Amino acid sequence: MATATHYLEVNAPAAQCYQWWRPLTHLPQIMDDVKSVEPKNGQADVTHWVVEGPLGKDIEWDAKIIDEERDRKIAWKSLEQSNNHVETGGAVRFDPHGDSTGVEVSLHVQTPGGAAGDVVAKLFADPQKKIEKALEEFKQLMEHSSQNV
């Protein structure tokens, strides 16, 4: 299993950070490999993910928000019935500090064995570096939008 966790202080209110993350559809803006995250069948808690895999082959799965506390945290997990050959999940936590927010993101991926597992392992190689880069992108987005309010 691959796991990654990263914490960063963002100069934006927790409510603003939470609202950006909540639909999960904005993640392609900060995660290079993620092509799209879209609500599935009009459900706000179930999303369909498309991630660019090795050799141009996309990997897709469905995920469900499994834990949520407004302006504080969001956690999601892939659904078994989406037949994605990968178990993945994550959480983002928002710690309000007045005008700034501590944002912590954690991701985990359990890859299958065999050839499918090799493809997925390549896709999720160095998750720590990917999550650190994504949080830096998020910080820039939030701080830039806070200045323009």
PDB file of N, CA, C and O in Angstrom, residues 57-126:
ATOM      1  N   LYS A  57      -2.943   5.184 -21.226  1.00  0.00           N
ATOM      2  CA  LYS A  57      -4.153   4.417 -20.891  1.00  0.00           C
ATOM      3  C   LYS A  57      -4.767   4.993 -19.616  1.00  0.00           C
ATOM      4  O   LYS A  57      -4.126   5.015 -18.575  1.00  0.00           O
ATOM      5  N   ASP A  58      -6.002   5.463 -19.733  1.00  0.00           N
ATOM      6  CA  ASP A  58      -6.693   6.028 -18.577  1.00  0.00           C
ATOM      7  C   ASP A  58      -7.123   4.931 -17.609  1.00  0.00           C
ATOM      8  O   ASP A  58      -7.450   3.818 -18.012  1.00  0.00           O
ATOM      9  N   ILE A  59      -7.129   5.282 -16.330  1.00  0.00           N
ATOM     10  CA  ILE A  59      -7.644   4.413 -15.288  1.00  0.00           C
ATOM     11  C   ILE A  59      -8.824   5.143 -14.667  1.00  0.00           C
ATOM     12  O   ILE A  59      -8.747   6.340 -14.381  1.00  0.00           O
ATOM     13  N   GLU A  60      -9.939   4.428 -14.501  1.00  0.00           N
ATOM     14  CA  GLU A  60     -11.170   5.048 -14.005  1.00  0.00           C
ATOM     15  C   GLU A  60     -11.710   4.276 -12.811  1.00  0.00           C
ATOM     16  O   GLU A  60     -11.516   3.078 -12.695  1.00  0.00           O
ATOM     17  N   TRP A  61     -12.366   5.025 -11.918  1.00  0.00           N
ATOM     18  CA  TRP A  61     -13.055   4.408 -10.794  1.00  0.00           C
ATOM     19  C   TRP A  61     -14.088   5.372 -10.255  1.00  0.00           C
ATOM     20  O   TRP A  61     -14.101   6.555 -10.575  1.00  0.00           O
ATOM     21  N   ASP A  62     -14.968   4.835  -9.433  1.00  0.00           N
ATOM     22  CA  ASP A  62     -15.961   5.637  -8.729  1.00  0.00           C
ATOM     23  C   ASP A  62     -15.557   5.709  -7.263  1.00  0.00           C
ATOM     24  O   ASP A  62     -14.975   4.764  -6.726  1.00  0.00           O
ATOM     25  N   ALA A  63     -15.851   6.840  -6.644  1.00  0.00           N
ATOM     26  CA  ALA A  63     -15.543   7.029  -5.226  1.00  0.00           C
ATOM     27  C   ALA A  63     -16.737   7.674  -4.535  1.00  0.00           C
ATOM     28  O   ALA A  63     -17.538   8.362  -5.168  1.00  0.00           O
ATOM     29  N   LYS A  64     -16.821   7.441  -3.255  1.00  0.00           N
ATOM     30  CA  LYS A  64     -17.917   7.989  -2.449  1.00  0.00           C
ATOM     31  C   LYS A  64     -17.342   8.753  -1.270  1.00  0.00           C
ATOM     32  O   LYS A  64     -16.370   8.310  -0.652  1.00  0.00           O
ATOM     33  N   ILE A  65     -17.937   9.894  -0.954  1.00  0.00           N
ATOM     34  CA  ILE A  65     -17.572  10.632   0.253  1.00  0.00           C
ATOM     35  C   ILE A  65     -18.115   9.834   1.432  1.00  0.00           C
ATOM     36  O   ILE A  65     -19.310   9.557   1.506  1.00  0.00           O
ATOM     37  N   ILE A  66     -17.208   9.440   2.330  1.00  0.00           N
ATOM     38  CA  ILE A  66     -17.591   8.559   3.438  1.00  0.00           C
ATOM     39  C   ILE A  66     -17.613   9.269   4.784  1.00  0.00           C
ATOM     40  O   ILE A  66     -18.125   8.731   5.759  1.00  0.00           O
ATOM     41  N   ASP A  67     -17.041  10.464   4.832  1.00  0.00           N
ATOM     42  CA  ASP A  67     -17.028  11.218   6.085  1.00  0.00           C
ATOM     43  C   ASP A  67     -16.907  12.693   5.732  1.00  0.00           C
ATOM     44  O   ASP A  67     -16.093  13.060   4.872  1.00  0.00           O
ATOM     45  N   GLU A  68     -17.717  13.504   6.379  1.00  0.00           N
ATOM     46  CA  GLU A  68     -17.692  14.929   6.062  1.00  0.00           C
ATOM     47  C   GLU A  68     -18.169  15.744   7.256  1.00  0.00           C
ATOM     48  O   GLU A  68     -19.107  15.356   7.946  1.00  0.00           O
ATOM     49  N   GLU A  69     -17.462  16.839   7.465  1.00  0.00           N
ATOM     50  CA  GLU A  69     -17.862  17.814   8.471  1.00  0.00           C
ATOM     51  C   GLU A  69     -17.623  19.178   7.839  1.00  0.00           C
ATOM     52  O   GLU A  69     -16.486  19.544   7.543  1.00  0.00           O
ATOM     53  N   ARG A  70     -18.682  19.914   7.608  1.00  0.00           N
ATOM     54  CA  ARG A  70     -18.619  21.185   6.892  1.00  0.00           C
ATOM     55  C   ARG A  70     -17.500  22.089   7.434  1.00  0.00           C
ATOM     56  O   ARG A  70     -17.384  22.298   8.632  1.00  0.00           O
ATOM     57  N   ASP A  71     -16.695  22.602   6.518  1.00  0.00           N
ATOM     58  CA  ASP A  71     -15.576  23.500   6.805  1.00  0.00           C
ATOM     59  C   ASP A  71     -14.457  22.852   7.634  1.00  0.00           C
ATOM     60  O   ASP A  71     -13.524  23.540   8.045  1.00  0.00           O
ATOM     61  N   ARG A  72     -14.518  21.529   7.864  1.00  0.00           N
ATOM     62  CA  ARG A  72     -13.516  20.854   8.701  1.00  0.00           C
ATOM     63  C   ARG A  72     -12.838  19.670   8.006  1.00  0.00           C
ATOM     64  O   ARG A  72     -11.638  19.512   8.111  1.00  0.00           O
ATOM     65  N   LYS A  73     -13.621  18.799   7.323  1.00  0.00           N
ATOM     66  CA  LYS A  73     -12.993  17.628   6.692  1.00  0.00           C
ATOM     67  C   LYS A  73     -13.896  16.999   5.640  1.00  0.00           C
ATOM     68  O   LYS A  73     -15.117  17.131   5.681  1.00  0.00           O
ATOM     69  N   ILE A  74     -13.229  16.301   4.720  1.00  0.00           N
ATOM     70  CA  ILE A  74     -13.892  15.509   3.687  1.00  0.00           C
ATOM     71  C   ILE A  74     -13.045  14.252   3.501  1.00  0.00           C
ATOM     72  O   ILE A  74     -11.824  14.344   3.375  1.00  0.00           O
ATOM     73  N   ALA A  75     -13.671  13.096   3.496  1.00  0.00           N
ATOM     74  CA  ALA A  75     -12.949  11.848   3.242  1.00  0.00           C
ATOM     75  C   ALA A  75     -13.706  11.049   2.186  1.00  0.00           C
ATOM     76  O   ALA A  75     -14.939  11.040   2.174  1.00  0.00           O
ATOM     77  N   TRP A  76     -12.966  10.387   1.295  1.00  0.00           N
ATOM     78  CA  TRP A  76     -13.585   9.614   0.229  1.00  0.00           C
ATOM     79  C   TRP A  76     -12.866   8.288   0.069  1.00  0.00           C
ATOM     80  O   TRP A  76     -11.730   8.109   0.498  1.00  0.00           O
ATOM     81  N   LYS A  77     -13.559   7.337  -0.571  1.00  0.00           N
ATOM     82  CA  LYS A  77     -13.012   5.993  -0.770  1.00  0.00           C
ATOM     83  C   LYS A  77     -13.568   5.448  -2.081  1.00  0.00           C
ATOM     84  O   LYS A  77     -14.732   5.663  -2.400  1.00  0.00           O
ATOM     85  N   SER A  78     -12.720   4.724  -2.821  1.00  0.00           N
ATOM     86  CA  SER A  78     -13.188   4.113  -4.063  1.00  0.00           C
ATOM     87  C   SER A  78     -14.229   3.037  -3.747  1.00  0.00           C
ATOM     88  O   SER A  78     -14.192   2.404  -2.689  1.00  0.00           O
ATOM     89  N   LEU A  79     -15.141   2.857  -4.681  1.00  0.00           N
ATOM     90  CA  LEU A  79     -16.197   1.864  -4.526  1.00  0.00           C
ATOM     91  C   LEU A  79     -15.772   0.562  -5.186  1.00  0.00           C
ATOM     92  O   LEU A  79     -15.291   0.561  -6.323  1.00  0.00           O
ATOM     93  N   GLU A  80     -15.989  -0.545  -4.500  1.00  0.00           N
ATOM     94  CA  GLU A  80     -15.598  -1.852  -5.045  1.00  0.00           C
ATOM     95  C   GLU A  80     -16.298  -2.157  -6.354  1.00  0.00           C
ATOM     96  O   GLU A  80     -15.701  -2.690  -7.276  1.00  0.00           O
ATOM     97  N   GLN A  81     -17.583  -1.803  -6.458  1.00  0.00           N
ATOM     98  CA  GLN A  81     -18.340  -2.156  -7.650  1.00  0.00           C
ATOM     99  C   GLN A  81     -17.919  -1.375  -8.894  1.00  0.00           C
ATOM    100  O   GLN A  81     -18.375  -1.659  -9.979  1.00  0.00           O
ATOM    101  N   SER A  82     -17.022  -0.392  -8.750  1.00  0.00           N
ATOM    102  CA  SER A  82     -16.582   0.341  -9.934  1.00  0.00           C
ATOM    103  C   SER A  82     -15.537  -0.456 -10.719  1.00  0.00           C
ATOM    104  O   SER A  82     -15.102  -0.036 -11.779  1.00  0.00           O
ATOM    105  N   ASN A  83     -15.142  -1.642 -10.204  1.00  0.00           N
ATOM    106  CA  ASN A  83     -14.252  -2.566 -10.917  1.00  0.00           C
ATOM    107  C   ASN A  83     -12.991  -1.871 -11.420  1.00  0.00           C
ATOM    108  O   ASN A  83     -12.645  -1.949 -12.586  1.00  0.00           O
ATOM    109  N   ASN A  84     -12.323  -1.187 -10.537  1.00  0.00           N
ATOM    110  CA  ASN A  84     -11.176  -0.378 -10.943  1.00  0.00           C
ATOM    111  C   ASN A  84      -9.829  -1.040 -10.705  1.00  0.00           C
ATOM    112  O   ASN A  84      -8.810  -0.477 -11.030  1.00  0.00           O
ATOM    113  N   HIS A  85      -9.816  -2.208 -10.105  1.00  0.00           N
ATOM    114  CA  HIS A  85      -8.575  -2.930  -9.818  1.00  0.00           C
ATOM    115  C   HIS A  85      -7.635  -2.137  -8.914  1.00  0.00           C
ATOM    116  O   HIS A  85      -6.452  -2.409  -8.867  1.00  0.00           O
ATOM    117  N   VAL A  86      -8.151  -1.129  -8.251  1.00  0.00           N
ATOM    118  CA  VAL A  86      -7.334  -0.365  -7.323  1.00  0.00           C
ATOM    119  C   VAL A  86      -8.236   0.141  -6.205  1.00  0.00           C
ATOM    120  O   VAL A  86      -9.362   0.546  -6.436  1.00  0.00           O
ATOM    121  N   GLU A  87      -7.740   0.046  -4.985  1.00  0.00           N
ATOM    122  CA  GLU A  87      -8.473   0.591  -3.850  1.00  0.00           C
ATOM    123  C   GLU A  87      -7.759   1.875  -3.449  1.00  0.00           C
ATOM    124  O   GLU A  87      -6.565   1.865  -3.159  1.00  0.00           O
ATOM    125  N   THR A  88      -8.485   2.954  -3.482  1.00  0.00           N
ATOM    126  CA  THR A  88      -7.879   4.239  -3.155  1.00  0.00           C
ATOM    127  C   THR A  88      -8.835   5.059  -2.296  1.00  0.00           C
ATOM    128  O   THR A  88     -10.041   4.840  -2.313  1.00  0.00           O
ATOM    129  N   GLY A  89      -8.267   5.981  -1.585  1.00  0.00           N
ATOM    130  CA  GLY A  89      -9.076   6.861  -0.760  1.00  0.00           C
ATOM    131  C   GLY A  89      -8.228   8.027  -0.298  1.00  0.00           C
ATOM    132  O   GLY A  89      -7.015   8.054  -0.501  1.00  0.00           O
ATOM    133  N   GLY A  90      -8.899   8.971   0.293  1.00  0.00           N
ATOM    134  CA  GLY A  90      -8.174  10.124   0.774  1.00  0.00           C
ATOM    135  C   GLY A  90      -9.021  10.943   1.720  1.00  0.00           C
ATOM    136  O   GLY A  90     -10.207  10.683   1.907  1.00  0.00           O
ATOM    137  N   ALA A  91      -8.380  11.930   2.296  1.00  0.00           N
ATOM    138  CA  ALA A  91      -9.066  12.840   3.204  1.00  0.00           C
ATOM    139  C   ALA A  91      -8.351  14.180   3.164  1.00  0.00           C
ATOM    140  O   ALA A  91      -7.146  14.250   2.930  1.00  0.00           O
ATOM    141  N   VAL A  92      -9.137  15.217   3.370  1.00  0.00           N
ATOM    142  CA  VAL A  92      -8.564  16.552   3.515  1.00  0.00           C
ATOM    143  C   VAL A  92      -9.180  17.148   4.772  1.00  0.00           C
ATOM    144  O   VAL A  92     -10.376  17.028   5.012  1.00  0.00           O
ATOM    145  N   ARG A  93      -8.321  17.735   5.593  1.00  0.00           N
ATOM    146  CA  ARG A  93      -8.753  18.316   6.875  1.00  0.00           C
ATOM    147  C   ARG A  93      -8.403  19.798   6.859  1.00  0.00           C
ATOM    148  O   ARG A  93      -7.332  20.196   6.381  1.00  0.00           O
ATOM    149  N   PHE A  94      -9.297  20.599   7.385  1.00  0.00           N
ATOM    150  CA  PHE A  94      -9.118  22.052   7.437  1.00  0.00           C
ATOM    151  C   PHE A  94      -9.119  22.496   8.893  1.00  0.00           C
ATOM    152  O   PHE A  94     -10.103  22.300   9.600  1.00  0.00           O
ATOM    153  N   ASP A  95      -8.002  23.082   9.331  1.00  0.00           N
ATOM    154  CA  ASP A  95      -7.891  23.594  10.694  1.00  0.00           C
ATOM    155  C   ASP A  95      -7.894  25.115  10.639  1.00  0.00           C
ATOM    156  O   ASP A  95      -6.897  25.723  10.232  1.00  0.00           O
ATOM    157  N   PRO A  96      -9.027  25.741  11.022  1.00  0.00           N
ATOM    158  CA  PRO A  96      -9.106  27.202  10.931  1.00  0.00           C
ATOM    159  C   PRO A  96      -8.193  27.892  11.939  1.00  0.00           C
ATOM    160  O   PRO A  96      -8.130  27.503  13.098  1.00  0.00           O
ATOM    161  N   HIS A  97      -7.463  28.891  11.445  1.00  0.00           N
ATOM    162  CA  HIS A  97      -6.598  29.724  12.275  1.00  0.00           C
ATOM    163  C   HIS A  97      -6.894  31.190  11.965  1.00  0.00           C
ATOM    164  O   HIS A  97      -5.995  31.936  11.587  1.00  0.00           O
ATOM    165  N   GLY A  98      -8.159  31.574  12.057  1.00  0.00           N
ATOM    166  CA  GLY A  98      -8.538  32.948  11.724  1.00  0.00           C
ATOM    167  C   GLY A  98      -8.556  33.149  10.217  1.00  0.00           C
ATOM    168  O   GLY A  98      -9.329  32.521   9.513  1.00  0.00           O
ATOM    169  N   ASP A  99      -7.660  34.015   9.733  1.00  0.00           N
ATOM    170  CA  ASP A  99      -7.604  34.304   8.299  1.00  0.00           C
ATOM    171  C   ASP A  99      -6.841  33.244   7.518  1.00  0.00           C
ATOM    172  O   ASP A  99      -6.783  33.288   6.291  1.00  0.00           O
ATOM    173  N   SER A 100      -6.220  32.306   8.211  1.00  0.00           N
ATOM    174  CA  SER A 100      -5.498  31.243   7.524  1.00  0.00           C
ATOM    175  C   SER A 100      -6.067  29.890   7.949  1.00  0.00           C
ATOM    176  O   SER A 100      -6.832  29.788   8.909  1.00  0.00           O
ATOM    177  N   THR A 101      -5.665  28.855   7.205  1.00  0.00           N
ATOM    178  CA  THR A 101      -6.174  27.511   7.458  1.00  0.00           C
ATOM    179  C   THR A 101      -5.043  26.501   7.290  1.00  0.00           C
ATOM    180  O   THR A 101      -4.314  26.554   6.294  1.00  0.00           O
ATOM    181  N   GLY A 102      -4.919  25.607   8.237  1.00  0.00           N
ATOM    182  CA  GLY A 102      -4.016  24.473   8.071  1.00  0.00           C
ATOM    183  C   GLY A 102      -4.746  23.424   7.258  1.00  0.00           C
ATOM    184  O   GLY A 102      -5.861  23.024   7.606  1.00  0.00           O
ATOM    185  N   VAL A 103      -4.170  23.011   6.146  1.00  0.00           N
ATOM    186  CA  VAL A 103      -4.795  22.025   5.268  1.00  0.00           C
ATOM    187  C   VAL A 103      -3.910  20.785   5.254  1.00  0.00           C
ATOM    188  O   VAL A 103      -2.715  20.877   4.958  1.00  0.00           O
ATOM    189  N   GLU A 104      -4.496  19.649   5.586  1.00  0.00           N
ATOM    190  CA  GLU A 104      -3.765  18.388   5.558  1.00  0.00           C
ATOM    191  C   GLU A 104      -4.475  17.427   4.618  1.00  0.00           C
ATOM    192  O   GLU A 104      -5.677  17.194   4.743  1.00  0.00           O
ATOM    193  N   VAL A 105      -3.725  16.902   3.665  1.00  0.00           N
ATOM    194  CA  VAL A 105      -4.261  15.934   2.720  1.00  0.00           C
ATOM    195  C   VAL A 105      -3.553  14.614   2.931  1.00  0.00           C
ATOM    196  O   VAL A 105      -2.326  14.574   3.079  1.00  0.00           O
ATOM    197  N   SER A 106      -4.323  13.547   2.970  1.00  0.00           N
ATOM    198  CA  SER A 106      -3.730  12.210   3.021  1.00  0.00           C
ATOM    199  C   SER A 106      -4.384  11.357   1.944  1.00  0.00           C
ATOM    200  O   SER A 106      -5.576  11.467   1.685  1.00  0.00           O
ATOM    201  N   LEU A 107      -3.567  10.533   1.299  1.00  0.00           N
ATOM    202  CA  LEU A 107      -4.031   9.624   0.255  1.00  0.00           C
ATOM    203  C   LEU A 107      -3.474   8.244   0.538  1.00  0.00           C
ATOM    204  O   LEU A 107      -2.366   8.111   1.058  1.00  0.00           O
ATOM    205  N   HIS A 108      -4.237   7.226   0.164  1.00  0.00           N
ATOM    206  CA  HIS A 108      -3.720   5.867   0.223  1.00  0.00           C
ATOM    207  C   HIS A 108      -4.183   5.102  -1.006  1.00  0.00           C
ATOM    208  O   HIS A 108      -5.258   5.367  -1.540  1.00  0.00           O
ATOM    209  N   VAL A 109      -3.335   4.188  -1.453  1.00  0.00           N
ATOM    210  CA  VAL A 109      -3.630   3.378  -2.627  1.00  0.00           C
ATOM    211  C   VAL A 109      -3.178   1.956  -2.346  1.00  0.00           C
ATOM    212  O   VAL A 109      -2.042   1.729  -1.938  1.00  0.00           O
ATOM    213  N   GLN A 110      -4.067   1.022  -2.558  1.00  0.00           N
ATOM    214  CA  GLN A 110      -3.743  -0.404  -2.451  1.00  0.00           C
ATOM    215  C   GLN A 110      -3.805  -0.961  -3.863  1.00  0.00           C
ATOM    216  O   GLN A 110      -4.862  -0.971  -4.487  1.00  0.00           O
ATOM    217  N   THR A 111      -2.672  -1.389  -4.397  1.00  0.00           N
ATOM    218  CA  THR A 111      -2.632  -1.887  -5.765  1.00  0.00           C
ATOM    219  C   THR A 111      -2.787  -3.397  -5.799  1.00  0.00           C
ATOM    220  O   THR A 111      -2.356  -4.097  -4.890  1.00  0.00           O
ATOM    221  N   PRO A 112      -3.417  -3.903  -6.876  1.00  0.00           N
ATOM    222  CA  PRO A 112      -3.556  -5.350  -7.018  1.00  0.00           C
ATOM    223  C   PRO A 112      -2.237  -5.967  -7.487  1.00  0.00           C
ATOM    224  O   PRO A 112      -1.308  -5.250  -7.848  1.00  0.00           O
ATOM    225  N   GLY A 113      -2.176  -7.264  -7.521  1.00  0.00           N
ATOM    226  CA  GLY A 113      -0.994  -7.949  -8.032  1.00  0.00           C
ATOM    227  C   GLY A 113      -1.062  -8.089  -9.548  1.00  0.00           C
ATOM    228  O   GLY A 113      -2.030  -7.675 -10.185  1.00  0.00           O
ATOM    229  N   GLY A 114      -0.034  -8.630 -10.137  1.00  0.00           N
ATOM    230  CA  GLY A 114      -0.015  -8.907 -11.563  1.00  0.00           C
ATOM    231  C   GLY A 114       0.205  -7.690 -12.423  1.00  0.00           C
ATOM    232  O   GLY A 114       0.627  -6.632 -11.956  1.00  0.00           O
ATOM    233  N   ALA A 115      -0.102  -7.831 -13.720  1.00  0.00           N
ATOM    234  CA  ALA A 115       0.123  -6.758 -14.693  1.00  0.00           C
ATOM    235  C   ALA A 115      -0.696  -5.519 -14.359  1.00  0.00           C
ATOM    236  O   ALA A 115      -0.212  -4.389 -14.479  1.00  0.00           O
ATOM    237  N   ALA A 116      -1.939  -5.708 -13.932  1.00  0.00           N
ATOM    238  CA  ALA A 116      -2.782  -4.555 -13.569  1.00  0.00           C
ATOM    239  C   ALA A 116      -2.140  -3.792 -12.416  1.00  0.00           C
ATOM    240  O   ALA A 116      -2.131  -2.563 -12.400  1.00  0.00           O
ATOM    241  N   GLY A 117      -1.580  -4.524 -11.472  1.00  0.00           N
ATOM    242  CA  GLY A 117      -0.921  -3.889 -10.339  1.00  0.00           C
ATOM    243  C   GLY A 117       0.304  -3.098 -10.758  1.00  0.00           C
ATOM    244  O   GLY A 117       0.572  -2.030 -10.222  1.00  0.00           O
ATOM    245  N   ASP A 118       1.054  -3.605 -11.738  1.00  0.00           N
ATOM    246  CA  ASP A 118       2.235  -2.892 -12.235  1.00  0.00           C
ATOM    247  C   ASP A 118       1.850  -1.556 -12.851  1.00  0.00           C
ATOM    248  O   ASP A 118       2.499  -0.541 -12.635  1.00  0.00           O
ATOM    249  N   VAL A 119       0.760  -1.550 -13.632  1.00  0.00           N
ATOM    250  CA  VAL A 119       0.284  -0.313 -14.270  1.00  0.00           C
ATOM    251  C   VAL A 119      -0.140   0.695 -13.208  1.00  0.00           C
ATOM    252  O   VAL A 119       0.237   1.862 -13.251  1.00  0.00           O
ATOM    253  N   VAL A 120      -0.914   0.235 -12.229  1.00  0.00           N
ATOM    254  CA  VAL A 120      -1.398   1.124 -11.168  1.00  0.00           C
ATOM    255  C   VAL A 120      -0.235   1.631 -10.322  1.00  0.00           C
ATOM    256  O   VAL A 120      -0.194   2.807  -9.946  1.00  0.00           O
ATOM    257  N   ALA A 121       0.732   0.764 -10.038  1.00  0.00           N
ATOM    258  CA  ALA A 121       1.889   1.179  -9.239  1.00  0.00           C
ATOM    259  C   ALA A 121       2.663   2.295  -9.944  1.00  0.00           C
ATOM    260  O   ALA A 121       3.113   3.243  -9.304  1.00  0.00           O
ATOM    261  N   LYS A 122       2.810   2.206 -11.251  1.00  0.00           N
ATOM    262  CA  LYS A 122       3.486   3.262 -12.012  1.00  0.00           C
ATOM    263  C   LYS A 122       2.697   4.562 -11.932  1.00  0.00           C
ATOM    264  O   LYS A 122       3.263   5.641 -11.806  1.00  0.00           O
ATOM    265  N   LEU A 123       1.369   4.448 -12.022  1.00  0.00           N
ATOM    266  CA  LEU A 123       0.511   5.630 -11.965  1.00  0.00           C
ATOM    267  C   LEU A 123       0.674   6.357 -10.636  1.00  0.00           C
ATOM    268  O   LEU A 123       0.753   7.575 -10.591  1.00  0.00           O
ATOM    269  N   PHE A 124       0.733   5.609  -9.552  1.00  0.00           N
ATOM    270  CA  PHE A 124       0.797   6.205  -8.219  1.00  0.00           C
ATOM    271  C   PHE A 124       2.213   6.245  -7.654  1.00  0.00           C
ATOM    272  O   PHE A 124       2.403   6.313  -6.448  1.00  0.00           O
ATOM    273  N   ALA A 125       3.199   6.224  -8.531  1.00  0.00           N
ATOM    274  CA  ALA A 125       4.590   6.302  -8.089  1.00  0.00           C
ATOM    275  C   ALA A 125       4.836   7.639  -7.398  1.00  0.00           C
ATOM    276  O   ALA A 125       4.351   8.674  -7.842  1.00  0.00           O
ATOM    277  N   ASP A 126       5.562   7.607  -6.314  1.00  0.00           N
ATOM    278  CA  ASP A 126       5.917   8.785  -5.523  1.00  0.00           C
ATOM    279  C   ASP A 126       4.708   9.651  -5.166  1.00  0.00           C
ATOM    280  O   ASP A 126       4.645  10.833  -5.511  1.00  0.00           O
TER     281      ASP A 126
END
